[in-house]
JSON list of C-alpha atoms in Angstrom, two decimals:
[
{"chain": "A", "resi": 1, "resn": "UNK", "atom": "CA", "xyz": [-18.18, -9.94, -3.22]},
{"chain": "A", "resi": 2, "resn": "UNK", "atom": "CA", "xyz": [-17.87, -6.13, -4.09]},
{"chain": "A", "resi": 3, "resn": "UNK", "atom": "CA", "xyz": [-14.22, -4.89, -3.64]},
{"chain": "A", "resi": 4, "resn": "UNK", "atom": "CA", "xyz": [-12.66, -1.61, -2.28]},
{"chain": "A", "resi": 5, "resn": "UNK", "atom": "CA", "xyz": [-14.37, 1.09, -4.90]},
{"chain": "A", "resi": 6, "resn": "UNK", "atom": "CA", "xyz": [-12.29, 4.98, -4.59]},
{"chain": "A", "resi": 7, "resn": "UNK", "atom": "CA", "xyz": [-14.13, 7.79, -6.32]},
{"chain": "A", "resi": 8, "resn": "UNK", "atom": "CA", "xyz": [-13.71, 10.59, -8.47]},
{"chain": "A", "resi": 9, "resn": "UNK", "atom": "CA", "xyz": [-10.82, 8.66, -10.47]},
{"chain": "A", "resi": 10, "resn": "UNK", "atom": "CA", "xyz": [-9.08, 11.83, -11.10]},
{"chain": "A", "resi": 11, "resn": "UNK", "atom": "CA", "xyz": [-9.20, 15.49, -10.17]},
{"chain": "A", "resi": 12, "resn": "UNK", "atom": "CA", "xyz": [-7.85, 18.56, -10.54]},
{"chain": "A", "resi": 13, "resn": "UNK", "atom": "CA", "xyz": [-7.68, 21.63, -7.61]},
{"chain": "A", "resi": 14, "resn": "UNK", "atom": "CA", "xyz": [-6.15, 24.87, -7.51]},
{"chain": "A", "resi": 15, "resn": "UNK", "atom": "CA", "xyz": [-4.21, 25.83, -4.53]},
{"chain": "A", "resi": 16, "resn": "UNK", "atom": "CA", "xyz": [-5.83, 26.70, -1.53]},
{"chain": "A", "resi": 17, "resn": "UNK", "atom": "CA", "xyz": [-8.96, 24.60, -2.01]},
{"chain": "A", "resi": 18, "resn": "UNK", "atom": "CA", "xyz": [-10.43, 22.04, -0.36]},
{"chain": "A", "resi": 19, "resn": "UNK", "atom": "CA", "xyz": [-11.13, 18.37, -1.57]},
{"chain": "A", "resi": 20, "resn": "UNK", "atom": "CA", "xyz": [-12.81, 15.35, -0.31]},
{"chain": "A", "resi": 21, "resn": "UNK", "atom": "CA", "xyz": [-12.28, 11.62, -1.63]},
{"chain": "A", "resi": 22, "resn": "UNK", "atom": "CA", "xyz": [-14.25, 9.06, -1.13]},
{"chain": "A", "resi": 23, "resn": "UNK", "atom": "CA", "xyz": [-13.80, 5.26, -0.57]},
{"chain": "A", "resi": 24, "resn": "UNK", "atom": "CA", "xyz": [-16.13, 1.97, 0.38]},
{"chain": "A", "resi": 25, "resn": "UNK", "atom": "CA", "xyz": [-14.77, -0.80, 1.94]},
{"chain": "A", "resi": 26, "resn": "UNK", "atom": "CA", "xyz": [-15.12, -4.35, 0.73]},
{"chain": "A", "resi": 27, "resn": "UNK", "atom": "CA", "xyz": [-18.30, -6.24, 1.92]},
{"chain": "A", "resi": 28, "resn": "UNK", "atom": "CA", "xyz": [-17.44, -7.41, 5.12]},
{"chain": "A", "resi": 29, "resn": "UNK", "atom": "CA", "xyz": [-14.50, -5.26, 6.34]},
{"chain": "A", "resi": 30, "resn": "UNK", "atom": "CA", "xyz": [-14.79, -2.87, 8.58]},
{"chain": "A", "resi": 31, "resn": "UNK", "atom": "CA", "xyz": [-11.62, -0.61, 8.79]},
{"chain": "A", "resi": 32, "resn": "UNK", "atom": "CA", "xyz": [-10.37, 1.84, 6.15]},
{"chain": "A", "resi": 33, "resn": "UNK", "atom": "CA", "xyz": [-6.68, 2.67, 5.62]},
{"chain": "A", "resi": 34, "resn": "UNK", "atom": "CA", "xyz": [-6.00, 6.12, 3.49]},
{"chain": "A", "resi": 35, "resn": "UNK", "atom": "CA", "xyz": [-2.39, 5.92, 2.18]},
{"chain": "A", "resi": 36, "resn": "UNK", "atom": "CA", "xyz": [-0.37, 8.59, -0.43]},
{"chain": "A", "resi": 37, "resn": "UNK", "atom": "CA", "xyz": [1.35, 8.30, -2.90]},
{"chain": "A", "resi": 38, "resn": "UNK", "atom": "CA", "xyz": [3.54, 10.35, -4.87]},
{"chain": "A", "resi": 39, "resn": "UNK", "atom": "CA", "xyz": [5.14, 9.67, -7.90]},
{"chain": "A", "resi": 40, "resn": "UNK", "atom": "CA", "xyz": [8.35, 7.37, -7.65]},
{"chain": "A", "resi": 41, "resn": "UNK", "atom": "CA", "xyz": [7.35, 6.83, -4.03]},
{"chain": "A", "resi": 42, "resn": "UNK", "atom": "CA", "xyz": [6.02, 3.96, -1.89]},
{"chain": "A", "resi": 43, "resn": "UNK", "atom": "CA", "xyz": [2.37, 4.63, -0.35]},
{"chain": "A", "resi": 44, "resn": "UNK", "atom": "CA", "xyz": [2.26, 6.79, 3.29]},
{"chain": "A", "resi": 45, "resn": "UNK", "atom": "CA", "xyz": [0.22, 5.61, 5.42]},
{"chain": "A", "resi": 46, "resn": "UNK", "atom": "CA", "xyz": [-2.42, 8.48, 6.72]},
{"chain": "A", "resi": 47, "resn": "UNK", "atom": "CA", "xyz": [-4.68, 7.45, 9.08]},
{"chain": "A", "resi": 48, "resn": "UNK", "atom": "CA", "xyz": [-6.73, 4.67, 9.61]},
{"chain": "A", "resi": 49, "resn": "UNK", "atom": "CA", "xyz": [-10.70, 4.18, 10.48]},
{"chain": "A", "resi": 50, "resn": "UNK", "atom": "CA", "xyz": [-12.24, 1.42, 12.42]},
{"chain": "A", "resi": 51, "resn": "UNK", "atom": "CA", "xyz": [-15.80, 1.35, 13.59]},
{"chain": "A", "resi": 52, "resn": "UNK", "atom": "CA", "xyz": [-16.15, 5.27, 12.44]},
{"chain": "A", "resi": 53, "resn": "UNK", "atom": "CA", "xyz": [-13.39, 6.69, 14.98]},
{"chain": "A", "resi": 54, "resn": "UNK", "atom": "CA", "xyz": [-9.79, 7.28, 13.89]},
{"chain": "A", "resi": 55, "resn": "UNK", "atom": "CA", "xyz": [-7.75, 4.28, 14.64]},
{"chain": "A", "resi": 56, "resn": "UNK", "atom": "CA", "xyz": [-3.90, 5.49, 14.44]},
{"chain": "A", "resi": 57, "resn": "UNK", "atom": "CA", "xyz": [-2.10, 8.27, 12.30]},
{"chain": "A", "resi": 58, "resn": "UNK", "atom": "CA", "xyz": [0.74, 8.65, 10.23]},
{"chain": "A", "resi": 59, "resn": "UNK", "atom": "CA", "xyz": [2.87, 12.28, 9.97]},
{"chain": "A", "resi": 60, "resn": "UNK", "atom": "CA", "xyz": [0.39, 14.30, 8.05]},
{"chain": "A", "resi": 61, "resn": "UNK", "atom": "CA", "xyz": [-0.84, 17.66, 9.12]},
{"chain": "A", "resi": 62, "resn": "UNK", "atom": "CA", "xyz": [-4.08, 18.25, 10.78]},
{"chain": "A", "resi": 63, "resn": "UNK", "atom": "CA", "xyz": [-5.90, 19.88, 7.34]},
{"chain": "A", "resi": 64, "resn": "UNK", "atom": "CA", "xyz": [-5.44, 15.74, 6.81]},
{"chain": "A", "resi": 65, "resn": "UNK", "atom": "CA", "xyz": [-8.91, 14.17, 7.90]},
{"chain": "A", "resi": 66, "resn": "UNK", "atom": "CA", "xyz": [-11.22, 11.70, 7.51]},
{"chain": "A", "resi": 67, "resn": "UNK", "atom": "CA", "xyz": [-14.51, 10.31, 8.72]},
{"chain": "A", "resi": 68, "resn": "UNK", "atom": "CA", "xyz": [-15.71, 7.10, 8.59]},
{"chain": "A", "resi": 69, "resn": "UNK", "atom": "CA", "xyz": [-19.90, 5.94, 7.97]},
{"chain": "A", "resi": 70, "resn": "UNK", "atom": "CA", "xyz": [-22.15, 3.17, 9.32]},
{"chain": "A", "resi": 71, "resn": "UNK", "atom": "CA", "xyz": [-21.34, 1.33, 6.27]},
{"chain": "A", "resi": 72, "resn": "UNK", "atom": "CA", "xyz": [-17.99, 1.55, 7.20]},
{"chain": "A", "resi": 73, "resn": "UNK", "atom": "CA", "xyz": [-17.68, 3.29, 3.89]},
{"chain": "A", "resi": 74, "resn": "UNK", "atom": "CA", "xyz": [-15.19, 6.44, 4.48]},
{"chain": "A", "resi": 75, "resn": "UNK", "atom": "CA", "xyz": [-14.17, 10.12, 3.32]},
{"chain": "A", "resi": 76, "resn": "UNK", "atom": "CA", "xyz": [-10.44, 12.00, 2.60]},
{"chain": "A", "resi": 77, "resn": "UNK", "atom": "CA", "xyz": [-10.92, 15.67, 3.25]},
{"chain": "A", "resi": 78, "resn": "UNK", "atom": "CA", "xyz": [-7.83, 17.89, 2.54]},
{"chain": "A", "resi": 79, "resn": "UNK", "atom": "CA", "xyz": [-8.10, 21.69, 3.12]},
{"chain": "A", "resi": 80, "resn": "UNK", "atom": "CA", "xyz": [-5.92, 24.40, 2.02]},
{"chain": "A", "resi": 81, "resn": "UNK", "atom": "CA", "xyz": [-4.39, 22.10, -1.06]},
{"chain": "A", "resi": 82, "resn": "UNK", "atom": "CA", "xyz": [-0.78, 22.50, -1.32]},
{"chain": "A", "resi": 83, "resn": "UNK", "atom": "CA", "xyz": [1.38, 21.91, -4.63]},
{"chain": "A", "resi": 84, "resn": "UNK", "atom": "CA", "xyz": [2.94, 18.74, -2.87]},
{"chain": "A", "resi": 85, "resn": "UNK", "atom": "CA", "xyz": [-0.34, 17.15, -2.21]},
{"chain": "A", "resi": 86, "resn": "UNK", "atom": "CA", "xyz": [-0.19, 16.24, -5.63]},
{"chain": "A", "resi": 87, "resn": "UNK", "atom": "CA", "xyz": [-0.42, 12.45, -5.70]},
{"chain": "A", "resi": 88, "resn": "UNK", "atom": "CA", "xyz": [-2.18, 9.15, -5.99]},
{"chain": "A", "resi": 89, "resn": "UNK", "atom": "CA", "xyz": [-4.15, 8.70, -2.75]},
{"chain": "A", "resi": 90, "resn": "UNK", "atom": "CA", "xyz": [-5.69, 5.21, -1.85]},
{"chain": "A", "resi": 91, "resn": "UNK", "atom": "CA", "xyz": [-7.80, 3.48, 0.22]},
{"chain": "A", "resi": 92, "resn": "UNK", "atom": "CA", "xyz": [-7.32, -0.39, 1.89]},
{"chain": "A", "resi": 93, "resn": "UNK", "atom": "CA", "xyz": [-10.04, -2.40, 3.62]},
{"chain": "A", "resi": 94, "resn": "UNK", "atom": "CA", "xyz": [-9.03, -4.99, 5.84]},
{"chain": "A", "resi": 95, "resn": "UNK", "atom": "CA", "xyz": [-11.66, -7.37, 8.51]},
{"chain": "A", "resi": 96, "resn": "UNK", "atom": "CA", "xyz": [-10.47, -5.64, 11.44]},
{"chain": "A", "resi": 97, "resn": "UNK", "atom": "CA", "xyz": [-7.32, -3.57, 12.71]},
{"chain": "A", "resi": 98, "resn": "UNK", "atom": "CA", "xyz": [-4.48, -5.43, 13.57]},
{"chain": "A", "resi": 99, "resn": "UNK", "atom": "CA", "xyz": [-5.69, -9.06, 12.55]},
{"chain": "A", "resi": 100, "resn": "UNK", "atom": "CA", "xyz": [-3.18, -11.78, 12.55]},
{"chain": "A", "resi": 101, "resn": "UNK", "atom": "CA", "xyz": [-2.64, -11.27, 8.57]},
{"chain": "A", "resi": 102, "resn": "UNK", "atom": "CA", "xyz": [-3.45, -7.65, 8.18]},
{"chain": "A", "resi": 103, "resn": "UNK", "atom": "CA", "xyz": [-3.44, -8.34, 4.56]},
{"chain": "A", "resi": 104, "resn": "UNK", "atom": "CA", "xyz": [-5.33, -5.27, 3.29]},
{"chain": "A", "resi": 105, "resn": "UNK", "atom": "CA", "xyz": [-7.54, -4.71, 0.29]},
{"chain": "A", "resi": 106, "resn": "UNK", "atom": "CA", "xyz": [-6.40, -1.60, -2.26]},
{"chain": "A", "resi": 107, "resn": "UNK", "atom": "CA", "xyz": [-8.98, 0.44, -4.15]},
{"chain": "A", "resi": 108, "resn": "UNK", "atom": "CA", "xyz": [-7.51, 1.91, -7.57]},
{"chain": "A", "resi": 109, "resn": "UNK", "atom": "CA", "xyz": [-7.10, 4.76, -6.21]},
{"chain": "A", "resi": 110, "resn": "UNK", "atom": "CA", "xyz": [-7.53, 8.95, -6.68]},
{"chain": "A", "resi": 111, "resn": "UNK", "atom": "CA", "xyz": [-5.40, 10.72, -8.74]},
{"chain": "A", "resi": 112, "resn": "UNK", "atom": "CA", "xyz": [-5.47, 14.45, -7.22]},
{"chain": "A", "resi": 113, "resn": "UNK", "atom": "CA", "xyz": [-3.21, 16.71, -9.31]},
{"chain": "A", "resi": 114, "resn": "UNK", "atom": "CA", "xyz": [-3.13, 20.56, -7.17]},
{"chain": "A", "resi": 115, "resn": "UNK", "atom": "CA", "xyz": [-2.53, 23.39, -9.56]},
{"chain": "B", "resi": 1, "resn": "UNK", "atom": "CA", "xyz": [9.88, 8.38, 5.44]},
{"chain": "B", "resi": 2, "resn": "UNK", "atom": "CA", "xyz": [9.83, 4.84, 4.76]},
{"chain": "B", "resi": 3, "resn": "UNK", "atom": "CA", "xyz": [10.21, 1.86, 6.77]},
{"chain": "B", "resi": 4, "resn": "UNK", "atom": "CA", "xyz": [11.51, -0.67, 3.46]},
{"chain": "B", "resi": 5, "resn": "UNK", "atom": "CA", "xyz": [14.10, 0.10, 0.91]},
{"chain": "B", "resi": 6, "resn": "UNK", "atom": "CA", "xyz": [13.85, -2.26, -2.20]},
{"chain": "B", "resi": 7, "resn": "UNK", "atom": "CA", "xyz": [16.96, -3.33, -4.30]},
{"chain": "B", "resi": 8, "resn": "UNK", "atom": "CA", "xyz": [17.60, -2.76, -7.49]},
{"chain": "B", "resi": 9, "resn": "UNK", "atom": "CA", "xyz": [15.37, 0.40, -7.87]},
{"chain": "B", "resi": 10, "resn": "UNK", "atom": "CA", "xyz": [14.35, -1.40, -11.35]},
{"chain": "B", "resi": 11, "resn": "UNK", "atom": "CA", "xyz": [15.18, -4.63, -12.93]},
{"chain": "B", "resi": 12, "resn": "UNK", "atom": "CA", "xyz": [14.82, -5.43, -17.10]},
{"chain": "B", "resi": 13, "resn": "UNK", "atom": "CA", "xyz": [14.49, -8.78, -18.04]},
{"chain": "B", "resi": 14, "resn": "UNK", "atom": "CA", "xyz": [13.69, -11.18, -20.83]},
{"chain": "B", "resi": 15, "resn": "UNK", "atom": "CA", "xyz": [10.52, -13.06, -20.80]},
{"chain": "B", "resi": 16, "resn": "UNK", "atom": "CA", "xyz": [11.11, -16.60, -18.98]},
{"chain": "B", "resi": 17, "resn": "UNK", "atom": "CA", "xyz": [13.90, -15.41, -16.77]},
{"chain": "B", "resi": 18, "resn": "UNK", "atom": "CA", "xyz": [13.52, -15.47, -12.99]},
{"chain": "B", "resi": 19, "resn": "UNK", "atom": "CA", "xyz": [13.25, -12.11, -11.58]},
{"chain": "B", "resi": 20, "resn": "UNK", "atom": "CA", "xyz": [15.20, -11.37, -7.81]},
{"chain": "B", "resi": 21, "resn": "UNK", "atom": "CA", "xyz": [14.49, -8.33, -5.96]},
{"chain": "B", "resi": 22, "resn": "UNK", "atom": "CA", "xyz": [14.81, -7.21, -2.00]},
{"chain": "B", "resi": 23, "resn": "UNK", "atom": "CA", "xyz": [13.47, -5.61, 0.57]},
{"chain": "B", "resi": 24, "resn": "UNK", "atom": "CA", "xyz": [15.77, -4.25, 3.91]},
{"chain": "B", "resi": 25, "resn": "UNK", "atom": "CA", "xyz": [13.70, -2.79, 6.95]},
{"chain": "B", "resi": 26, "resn": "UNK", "atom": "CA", "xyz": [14.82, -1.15, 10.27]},
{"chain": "B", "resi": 27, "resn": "UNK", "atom": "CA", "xyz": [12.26, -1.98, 12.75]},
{"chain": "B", "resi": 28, "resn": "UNK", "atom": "CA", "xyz": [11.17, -5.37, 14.32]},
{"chain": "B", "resi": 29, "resn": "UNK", "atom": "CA", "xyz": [8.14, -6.69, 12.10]},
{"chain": "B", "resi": 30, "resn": "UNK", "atom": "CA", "xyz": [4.70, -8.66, 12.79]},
{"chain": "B", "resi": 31, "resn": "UNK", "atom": "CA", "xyz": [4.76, -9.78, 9.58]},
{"chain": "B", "resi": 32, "resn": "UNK", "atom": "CA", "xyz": [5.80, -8.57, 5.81]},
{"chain": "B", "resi": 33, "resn": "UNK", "atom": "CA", "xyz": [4.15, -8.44, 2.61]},
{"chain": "B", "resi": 34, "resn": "UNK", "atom": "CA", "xyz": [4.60, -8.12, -0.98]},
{"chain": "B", "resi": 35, "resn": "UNK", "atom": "CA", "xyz": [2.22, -6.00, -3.26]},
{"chain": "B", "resi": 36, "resn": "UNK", "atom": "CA", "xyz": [2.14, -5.47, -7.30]},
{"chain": "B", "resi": 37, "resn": "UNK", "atom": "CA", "xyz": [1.00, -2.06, -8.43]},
{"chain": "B", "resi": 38, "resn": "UNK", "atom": "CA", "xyz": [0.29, -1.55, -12.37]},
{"chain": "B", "resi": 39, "resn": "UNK", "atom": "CA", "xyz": [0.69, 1.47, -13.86]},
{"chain": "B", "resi": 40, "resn": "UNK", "atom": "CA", "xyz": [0.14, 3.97, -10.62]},
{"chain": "B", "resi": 41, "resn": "UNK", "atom": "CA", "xyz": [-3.04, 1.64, -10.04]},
{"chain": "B", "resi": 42, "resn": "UNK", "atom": "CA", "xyz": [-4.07, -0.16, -6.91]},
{"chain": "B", "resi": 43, "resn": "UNK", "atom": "CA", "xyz": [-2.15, -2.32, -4.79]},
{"chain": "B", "resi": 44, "resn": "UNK", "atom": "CA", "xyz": [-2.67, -6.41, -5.61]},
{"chain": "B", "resi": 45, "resn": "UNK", "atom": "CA", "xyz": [-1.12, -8.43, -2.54]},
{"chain": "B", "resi": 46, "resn": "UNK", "atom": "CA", "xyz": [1.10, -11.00, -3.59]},
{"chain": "B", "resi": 47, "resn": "UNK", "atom": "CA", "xyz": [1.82, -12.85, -0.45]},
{"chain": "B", "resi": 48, "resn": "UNK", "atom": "CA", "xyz": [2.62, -13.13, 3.45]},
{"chain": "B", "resi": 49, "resn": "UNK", "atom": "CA", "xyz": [5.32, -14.25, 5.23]},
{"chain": "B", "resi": 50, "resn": "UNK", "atom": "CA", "xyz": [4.88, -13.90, 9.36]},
{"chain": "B", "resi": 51, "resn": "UNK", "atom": "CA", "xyz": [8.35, -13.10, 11.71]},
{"chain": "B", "resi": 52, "resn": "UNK", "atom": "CA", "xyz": [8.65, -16.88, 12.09]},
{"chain": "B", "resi": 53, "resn": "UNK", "atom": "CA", "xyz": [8.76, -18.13, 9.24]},
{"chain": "B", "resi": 54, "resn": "UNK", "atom": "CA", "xyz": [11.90, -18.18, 7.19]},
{"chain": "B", "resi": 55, "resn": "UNK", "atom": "CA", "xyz": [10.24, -19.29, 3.18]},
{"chain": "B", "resi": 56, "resn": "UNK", "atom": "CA", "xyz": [6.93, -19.10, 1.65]},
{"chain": "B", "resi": 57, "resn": "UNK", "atom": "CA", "xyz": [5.50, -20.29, -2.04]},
{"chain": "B", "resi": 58, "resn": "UNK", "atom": "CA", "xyz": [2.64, -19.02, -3.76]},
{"chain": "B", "resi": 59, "resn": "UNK", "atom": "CA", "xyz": [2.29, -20.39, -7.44]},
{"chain": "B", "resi": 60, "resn": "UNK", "atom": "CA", "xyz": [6.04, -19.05, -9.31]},
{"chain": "B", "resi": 61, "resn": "UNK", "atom": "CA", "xyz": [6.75, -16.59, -6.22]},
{"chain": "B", "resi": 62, "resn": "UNK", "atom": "CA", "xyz": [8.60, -17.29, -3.62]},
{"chain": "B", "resi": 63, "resn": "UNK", "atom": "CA", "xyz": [9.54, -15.09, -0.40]},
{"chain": "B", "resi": 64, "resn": "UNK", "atom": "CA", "xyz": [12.57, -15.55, 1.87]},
{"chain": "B", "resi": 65, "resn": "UNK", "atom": "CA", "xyz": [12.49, -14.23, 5.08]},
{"chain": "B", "resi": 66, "resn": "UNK", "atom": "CA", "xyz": [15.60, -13.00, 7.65]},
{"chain": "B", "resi": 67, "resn": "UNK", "atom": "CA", "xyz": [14.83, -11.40, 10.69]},
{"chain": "B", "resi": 68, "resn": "UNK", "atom": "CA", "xyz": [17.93, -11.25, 11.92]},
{"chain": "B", "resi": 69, "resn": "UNK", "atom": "CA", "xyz": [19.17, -9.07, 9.17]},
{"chain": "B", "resi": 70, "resn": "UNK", "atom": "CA", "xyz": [15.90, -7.52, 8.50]},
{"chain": "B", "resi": 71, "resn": "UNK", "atom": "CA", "xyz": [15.49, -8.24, 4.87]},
{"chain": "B", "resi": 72, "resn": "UNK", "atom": "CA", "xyz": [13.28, -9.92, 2.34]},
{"chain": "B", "resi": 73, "resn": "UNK", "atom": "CA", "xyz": [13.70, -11.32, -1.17]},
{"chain": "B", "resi": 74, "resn": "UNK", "atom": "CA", "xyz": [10.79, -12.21, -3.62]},
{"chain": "B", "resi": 75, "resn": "UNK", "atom": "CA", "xyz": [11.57, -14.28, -6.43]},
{"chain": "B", "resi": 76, "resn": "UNK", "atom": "CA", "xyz": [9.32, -14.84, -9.30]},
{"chain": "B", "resi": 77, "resn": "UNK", "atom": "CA", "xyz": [9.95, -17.46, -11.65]},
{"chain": "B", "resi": 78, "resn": "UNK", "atom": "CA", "xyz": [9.39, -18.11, -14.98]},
{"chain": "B", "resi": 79, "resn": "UNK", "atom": "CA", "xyz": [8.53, -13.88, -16.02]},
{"chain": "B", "resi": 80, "resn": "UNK", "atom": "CA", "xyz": [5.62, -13.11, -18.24]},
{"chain": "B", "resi": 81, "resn": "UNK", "atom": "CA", "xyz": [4.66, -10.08, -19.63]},
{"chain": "B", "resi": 82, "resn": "UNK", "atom": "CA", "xyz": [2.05, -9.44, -17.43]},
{"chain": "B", "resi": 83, "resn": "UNK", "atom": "CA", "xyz": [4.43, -9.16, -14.42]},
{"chain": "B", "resi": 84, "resn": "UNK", "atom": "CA", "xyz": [5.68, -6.40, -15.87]},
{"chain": "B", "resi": 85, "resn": "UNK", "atom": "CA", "xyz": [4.80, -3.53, -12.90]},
{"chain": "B", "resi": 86, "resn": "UNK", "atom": "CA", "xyz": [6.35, -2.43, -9.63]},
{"chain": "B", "resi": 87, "resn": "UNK", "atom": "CA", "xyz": [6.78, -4.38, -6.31]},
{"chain": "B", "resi": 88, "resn": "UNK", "atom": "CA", "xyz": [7.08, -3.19, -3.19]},
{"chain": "B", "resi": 89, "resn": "UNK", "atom": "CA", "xyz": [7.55, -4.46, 0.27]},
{"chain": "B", "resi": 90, "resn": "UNK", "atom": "CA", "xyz": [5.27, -3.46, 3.44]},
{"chain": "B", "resi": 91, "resn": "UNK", "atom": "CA", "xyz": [6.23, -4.17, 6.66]},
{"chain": "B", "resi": 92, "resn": "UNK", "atom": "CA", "xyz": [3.87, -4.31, 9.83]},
{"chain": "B", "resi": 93, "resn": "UNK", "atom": "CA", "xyz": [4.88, -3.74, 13.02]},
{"chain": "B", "resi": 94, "resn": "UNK", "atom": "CA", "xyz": [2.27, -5.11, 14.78]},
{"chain": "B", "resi": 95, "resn": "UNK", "atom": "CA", "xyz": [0.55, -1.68, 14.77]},
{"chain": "B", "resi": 96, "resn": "UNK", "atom": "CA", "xyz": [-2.55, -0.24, 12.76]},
{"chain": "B", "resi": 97, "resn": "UNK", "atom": "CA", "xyz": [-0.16, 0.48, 9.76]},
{"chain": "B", "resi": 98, "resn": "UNK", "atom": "CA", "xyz": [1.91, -0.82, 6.78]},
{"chain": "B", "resi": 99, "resn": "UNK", "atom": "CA", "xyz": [5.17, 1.01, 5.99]},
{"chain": "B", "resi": 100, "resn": "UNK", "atom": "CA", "xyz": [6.14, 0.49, 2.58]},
{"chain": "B", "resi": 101, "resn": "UNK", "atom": "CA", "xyz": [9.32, 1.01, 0.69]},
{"chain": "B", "resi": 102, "resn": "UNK", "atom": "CA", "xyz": [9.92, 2.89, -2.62]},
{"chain": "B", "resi": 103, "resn": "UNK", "atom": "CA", "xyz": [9.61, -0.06, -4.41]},
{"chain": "B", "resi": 104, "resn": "UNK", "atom": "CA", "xyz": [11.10, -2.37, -7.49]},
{"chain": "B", "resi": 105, "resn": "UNK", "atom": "CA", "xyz": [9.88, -1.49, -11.16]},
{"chain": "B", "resi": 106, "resn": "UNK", "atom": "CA", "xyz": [10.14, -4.54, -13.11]},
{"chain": "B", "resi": 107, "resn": "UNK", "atom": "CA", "xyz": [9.99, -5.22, -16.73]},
{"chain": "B", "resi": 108, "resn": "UNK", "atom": "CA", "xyz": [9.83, -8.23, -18.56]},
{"chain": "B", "resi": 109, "resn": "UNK", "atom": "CA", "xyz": [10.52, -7.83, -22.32]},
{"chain": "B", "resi": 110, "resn": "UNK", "atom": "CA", "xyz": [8.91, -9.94, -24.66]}
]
């Protein structure tokens, strides 16, 4: 059983740009959770995929989105970086939205560092 | 901002002690869970505990449960190195999302 895989590992932006992260899900799940992090802080939750549509969304601008594949494998795309968007981002699997246990599945994460 | 608030912010003890910390939310909960996170890694779930159940054991942790004063407390027993990282509590609300507080660094000195 492959788990939740997040790639790059690190990265470094200037201000302004535009970044994408990317994530697959565990064999056999089929929703993605993006979450932040910053430093000293608990994770935010971002938005959620399940079955490639957006499946609930946390308080994060629109130039926050996502898209989700066949392989239920999914994307992070942030435009127009910002200083604060500095931070550890990472991606969950779980089986399915909402499930009884809801225990989700971390990846190790992105560490985005905006310049 | 965040649904959990863990107490103490961070905790230092010696290997072999038990370890206490706790988690206070504000919202009715489906269920709550505890994570590990090394080193601004990944997440590692701990454990589960649903809304009606009051105490749950996995290996040296245990989790209370108190719904009616919306708080948590993980114990782990017997500290090793190893669980030397930060803990934090995540609350669902029988939504799409976990809320997660700012979490517990703990670290057990040799």
């Amino acid at each position: 059983e492959t788990g939740v895989t997040q790639s790059p590992t690190h990265l470094i932006k200037t201000r302004g740009q535009q970044v994408t992260l990317r994530c697959s899900s565990q064999s056999g799940h089929n929703t993605v959770s993006w979450y932040q992090q910053a430093l000293g802080q608990g994770p935010q939750f971002i938005f959620q995929y399940y079955r490639e549509e957006e499946n609930g969304r946390g308080n994060f601008p629109p130039r926050f989105s996502g898209l989700q594949f066949p392989n239920y494998s999914s994307e992070l795309n942030v435009n127009a970086l910002e200083l604060d968007d500095s931070a550890l981002y990472l991606c969950a699997s779980s089986p399915a939205p909402g499930s009884l246990n809801n225990e989700q599945f971390f990846g190790p994460g992105t560490r985005l560092t905006v310049l | 901002s965040q649904q959990g608030e863990e107490d103490p912010q961070a905790l230092s003890i010696q290997e072999g002690e038990n370890a206490t910390m706790n988690c206070s939310y504000k919202t009715s909960i489906n269920n709550l869970q505890w994570y590990r996170q090394n080193s601004g890694r990944g997440l590692v779930h701990l454990i589960l505990i649903r809304s009606n159940e009051r105490e749950k054991h996995s290996g040296r942790l245990r989790v209370t449960l108190d719904t009616s004063k919306k708080s948590s407390s993980l114990l782990i027993t017997a500290s090793r190195a190893a669980d030397t990282a930060s803990y934090f509590c995540a609350t669902d609300a029988k939504d799409y999302k976990l809320s997660f507080g700012a979490g517990t660094t703990v670290t057990v000195r040799a």
